[in-house]
Coordinates of C-alpha atoms in Angstrom, one line a residue:
M1 CA 107.8 135.1 99.7
R2 CA 105.7 132.0 100.7
V3 CA 105.6 129.0 98.4
V4 CA 102.4 127.0 98.0
G5 CA 102.2 123.7 96.2
I6 CA 99.0 122.6 94.5
V7 CA 98.1 119.0 93.8
A8 CA 94.8 118.5 91.8
K9 CA 92.9 115.3 91.3
R10 CA 93.9 113.9 87.9
G11 CA 91.1 114.0 85.3
S12 CA 88.9 116.3 87.3
L13 CA 87.9 119.5 85.4
Q14 CA 86.6 121.0 88.6
A15 CA 90.0 120.4 90.3
E16 CA 91.8 121.9 87.3
E17 CA 89.6 125.0 87.3
L18 CA 89.9 125.5 91.1
A19 CA 93.7 125.1 90.7
R20 CA 93.8 127.9 88.1
Q21 CA 91.8 130.2 90.5
L22 CA 94.2 129.4 93.3
V23 CA 97.2 130.2 91.2
D24 CA 95.8 133.6 90.4
W25 CA 94.9 134.2 94.0
L26 CA 98.3 133.3 95.2
L27 CA 100.0 135.6 92.7
Q28 CA 97.8 138.5 93.9
K29 CA 99.0 137.7 97.4
Q30 CA 102.7 137.8 96.3
C31 CA 103.0 134.0 96.9
T32 CA 104.8 131.5 94.6
P33 CA 102.5 128.8 93.3
L34 CA 103.9 125.3 92.4
T35 CA 101.8 122.8 90.5
E36 CA 102.4 119.1 90.0
N37 CA 104.4 118.0 87.0
D38 CA 102.2 115.3 85.6
D39 CA 100.0 114.6 82.6
A40 CA 97.6 117.3 83.4
A41 CA 97.4 120.6 81.4
P42 CA 100.1 123.1 82.7
L43 CA 98.9 126.0 84.7
P44 CA 101.2 128.9 83.8
P45 CA 102.7 131.0 85.3
A46 CA 103.0 128.5 88.1
E47 CA 106.1 126.3 87.9
A48 CA 105.4 122.6 87.4
V49 CA 107.5 120.3 89.7
S50 CA 107.4 116.7 91.1
K51 CA 105.7 116.0 94.4
H52 CA 109.1 115.4 96.0
A53 CA 110.4 118.8 94.8
M54 CA 107.2 120.4 95.9
I55 CA 107.6 119.1 99.4
E56 CA 111.2 120.3 99.5
R57 CA 110.3 123.8 98.6
A58 CA 106.7 124.5 99.7
D59 CA 105.5 126.1 103.0
L60 CA 102.0 124.6 102.4
I61 CA 100.5 122.1 100.0
V62 CA 96.8 122.3 98.9
A63 CA 95.3 119.0 97.8
L64 CA 92.2 119.5 95.5
G65 CA 90.2 116.3 95.2
G66 CA 89.4 113.6 97.7
D67 CA 91.1 111.7 100.4
G68 CA 93.1 109.8 97.7
T69 CA 94.6 113.0 96.5
L70 CA 95.6 114.0 100.0
L71 CA 97.1 110.6 100.6
S72 CA 99.1 110.8 97.4
V73 CA 100.9 113.8 99.0
A74 CA 101.2 112.3 102.4
R75 CA 102.9 109.1 101.2
V76 CA 105.9 110.9 99.7
M77 CA 106.6 112.9 102.8
D78 CA 109.5 111.8 104.9
E79 CA 111.9 114.0 106.7
R80 CA 110.3 117.4 105.8
A81 CA 106.7 117.6 107.0
V82 CA 104.8 120.2 105.1
P83 CA 101.2 121.2 106.2
I84 CA 98.5 119.9 103.9
L85 CA 95.2 121.7 103.3
G86 CA 92.7 119.3 101.8
V87 CA 89.7 120.5 99.8
N88 CA 87.0 117.9 99.1
L89 CA 85.6 117.9 95.5
G90 CA 83.0 115.2 95.9
G91 CA 82.6 111.8 97.6
L92 CA 83.1 111.2 101.3
G93 CA 86.3 113.3 101.8
F94 CA 86.8 112.6 105.5
L95 CA 90.5 113.7 105.5
T96 CA 89.9 116.6 103.1
G97 CA 88.1 118.8 105.6
F98 CA 87.5 121.9 103.6
T99 CA 84.8 122.7 101.0
V100 CA 85.4 124.7 97.9
E101 CA 83.7 127.7 99.5
E102 CA 86.0 127.4 102.5
L103 CA 89.2 127.3 100.5
F104 CA 90.1 131.0 100.0
P105 CA 89.0 132.1 103.5
A106 CA 91.2 129.3 104.9
M107 CA 94.1 130.3 102.7
Q108 CA 93.8 133.9 104.0
R109 CA 93.9 132.6 107.6
W110 CA 97.0 130.6 106.8
L111 CA 98.7 133.8 105.4
D112 CA 97.6 135.5 108.6
G113 CA 99.1 132.7 110.7
T114 CA 95.8 131.8 112.5
V115 CA 95.2 128.3 111.2
V116 CA 95.5 125.3 113.6
I117 CA 97.7 122.3 112.4
D118 CA 97.0 118.8 113.6
E119 CA 100.0 116.4 113.5
R120 CA 98.8 112.9 112.5
M121 CA 100.6 109.7 113.4
T122 CA 102.0 107.4 110.7
L123 CA 103.0 103.8 110.5
Q124 CA 106.3 102.6 109.2
V125 CA 105.7 99.4 107.2
S126 CA 108.6 97.2 106.2
L127 CA 108.4 94.1 103.9
V128 CA 111.1 91.7 104.9
R129 CA 112.1 88.9 102.5
D130 CA 114.9 86.3 103.4
G131 CA 116.0 88.6 106.3
H132 CA 116.3 91.7 104.0
T133 CA 114.0 94.7 104.0
I134 CA 112.9 95.1 100.3
E135 CA 110.3 97.8 100.9
Q136 CA 109.9 100.4 103.6
R137 CA 107.2 103.1 103.5
F138 CA 105.2 105.4 105.7
V139 CA 101.4 105.3 105.7
L140 CA 98.9 107.8 107.1
N141 CA 95.8 105.5 107.0
E142 CA 96.6 101.8 106.9
A143 CA 98.5 98.8 105.8
V144 CA 96.5 95.8 104.6
V145 CA 97.6 92.2 104.0
N146 CA 94.9 90.5 102.0
K147 CA 94.3 87.7 99.5
G148 CA 93.7 87.8 95.7
A149 CA 90.5 87.2 93.8
L150 CA 89.5 83.7 95.0
S151 CA 86.9 83.3 97.8
R152 CA 89.1 81.5 100.2
V153 CA 90.5 82.5 103.6
I154 CA 94.2 82.7 104.2
D155 CA 96.2 82.1 107.4
I156 CA 97.7 85.2 108.8
E157 CA 100.3 84.5 111.6
T158 CA 100.5 87.6 113.8
T159 CA 102.8 88.6 116.7
V160 CA 103.0 91.7 118.8
D161 CA 106.3 92.7 120.4
G162 CA 107.7 89.2 119.6
L163 CA 104.8 87.4 121.4
E164 CA 102.3 85.2 119.5
L165 CA 98.9 86.9 119.1
C166 CA 97.0 84.4 116.9
T167 CA 96.7 83.0 113.4
Y168 CA 93.8 84.8 111.8
K169 CA 91.8 82.8 109.3
A170 CA 90.3 85.6 107.3
D171 CA 90.3 87.4 103.9
G172 CA 92.9 89.8 105.3
L173 CA 94.1 92.0 108.1
I174 CA 94.1 95.8 108.4
V175 CA 96.6 97.6 110.7
T176 CA 95.5 101.2 111.0
T177 CA 96.4 104.5 112.5
P178 CA 93.8 106.6 114.4
T179 CA 93.4 108.7 111.2
G180 CA 92.7 105.6 109.2
S181 CA 90.2 104.2 111.7
T182 CA 87.4 105.9 109.7
A183 CA 88.5 104.3 106.4
Y184 CA 88.8 100.6 105.5
S185 CA 89.0 99.5 109.1
L186 CA 85.6 101.1 109.9
A187 CA 84.1 99.2 106.9
A188 CA 85.6 96.0 108.4
G189 CA 83.9 96.6 111.8
G190 CA 86.8 98.4 113.5
P191 CA 86.4 101.1 116.1
I192 CA 86.5 104.9 115.4
V193 CA 89.5 106.3 117.1
H194 CA 90.1 110.0 117.7
P195 CA 93.2 111.1 115.8
S196 CA 94.8 112.5 118.9
V197 CA 95.0 109.1 120.6
G198 CA 98.3 107.2 120.2
V199 CA 97.2 103.7 119.2
M200 CA 97.2 101.3 116.3
V201 CA 94.2 99.0 115.5
L202 CA 94.2 95.5 114.1
S203 CA 91.0 94.7 112.2
P204 CA 90.5 91.3 110.5
I205 CA 88.6 91.3 107.2
C206 CA 85.8 88.7 107.1
P207 CA 87.3 86.5 109.8
H208 CA 86.1 82.8 109.8
S209 CA 85.4 82.8 113.5
L210 CA 83.1 84.6 116.0
T211 CA 86.0 85.2 118.4
Y212 CA 88.1 87.4 116.2
R213 CA 87.5 91.0 117.0
P214 CA 89.3 94.3 116.3
L215 CA 92.2 94.9 118.7
V216 CA 93.6 98.2 119.9
L217 CA 97.3 98.3 120.7
A218 CA 99.6 100.9 122.1
D219 CA 101.5 102.9 119.5
T220 CA 104.8 101.5 120.9
A221 CA 103.8 98.0 119.7
V222 CA 105.7 96.2 116.9
V223 CA 103.4 94.0 114.8
R224 CA 104.8 91.2 112.6
I225 CA 102.6 89.5 110.0
M226 CA 103.2 86.4 107.9
A227 CA 100.4 85.3 105.6
R228 CA 100.2 81.7 104.3
S229 CA 98.1 80.5 101.4
P230 CA 99.1 77.5 99.3
D231 CA 97.0 78.4 96.3
E232 CA 96.2 82.1 96.7
D233 CA 98.1 85.2 95.9
V234 CA 98.7 87.5 98.9
F235 CA 99.3 91.3 98.7
L236 CA 100.4 94.2 100.9
T237 CA 98.5 97.3 100.1
L238 CA 99.5 100.7 101.6
D239 CA 97.0 103.5 101.9
G240 CA 94.9 102.0 99.1
Q241 CA 97.6 102.3 96.5
A242 CA 99.0 99.7 94.1
P243 CA 99.3 96.3 95.9
I244 CA 102.7 94.7 96.5
P245 CA 102.8 90.9 95.8
M246 CA 104.0 88.9 98.8
R247 CA 105.9 85.5 98.7
G248 CA 105.3 82.6 101.0
R249 CA 107.8 83.5 103.8
D250 CA 107.6 87.3 103.6
I251 CA 107.1 89.2 106.8
V252 CA 105.4 92.5 107.2
E253 CA 106.7 94.5 110.1
I254 CA 104.6 97.5 111.3
R255 CA 105.5 100.1 113.9
K256 CA 104.8 103.7 114.7
G257 CA 106.5 105.9 112.1
S258 CA 109.0 108.6 112.9
A259 CA 107.2 110.9 110.4
R260 CA 104.1 112.9 111.4
I261 CA 101.8 114.4 108.8
P262 CA 100.6 117.9 109.5
L263 CA 97.0 118.6 108.4
V264 CA 95.3 122.1 108.5
R265 CA 92.3 121.7 110.8
S266 CA 88.9 122.7 109.4
D267 CA 86.7 125.0 111.4
R268 CA 84.3 122.2 111.5
G269 CA 85.5 119.9 114.3
Y270 CA 86.1 116.1 114.2
F271 CA 82.8 115.3 115.8
E272 CA 80.9 117.5 113.4
R273 CA 82.6 115.6 110.5
L274 CA 81.5 112.3 112.0
R275 CA 77.9 113.6 112.0
S276 CA 78.0 115.1 108.5
K277 CA 80.2 112.6 106.7
L278 CA 79.3 109.3 108.4
R279 CA 75.8 110.3 109.7
W280 CA 77.0 109.5 113.2
G281 CA 74.3 109.3 115.8
E282 CA 71.4 109.3 113.3
R283 CA 68.6 106.7 113.9

């Protein structure tokens, strides 16, 4: 019997109703549905569990919402990589490749074993303080070192493989995977990178120089960042989640992650999503 986890966007009535429909559909197909054990209304007869427990037990996880909902699942995956099928319920939804109308046909193809899975690169991000790693997480999109609320640049000392790169004078620095190249990095002027390419991208945020440009590195690179600001708070933000305050001598170390995130591929290809979501190629 196959087990399917369902993670619905919190506070969305549309996501809750679609989750109920999916639970009924899965039971008709002799599958075991699991829902997230949070503050949302329970969806009996599906069992409610934590995301971690869901990942341990599920053969597939369906994320109903937007890219943030999908990322909330991806960021708790570590050793056991479970395919994620993302359904977009409004907004841009670049990672959530399926529409509501495409959900149930896609689920049937998954049961039939005919879906295609894309494995996406992650970054392992470590926050080092006084020589000790105090935080270590995987991200699917990006790691961002940026300043607080004041309109002042910060100094961001950056090395690659132990060699000095430069000291960015900017509002912040984004280090992104190919998957994350269409998110914050794109808004900061970074390149679009096909998710099958093994690279990471450094994109400065509002740099105070005409010479700072986004930089593409091999996925074997190890990037170390130390941000300095005498009168400004500096934060590390991972995949757009709650920022982690940094201290003056903290170092952020970023390298390719050992984990890979499997996403169910939509029938609409990557380039079609560029055209439909980002209006790519329009004049």
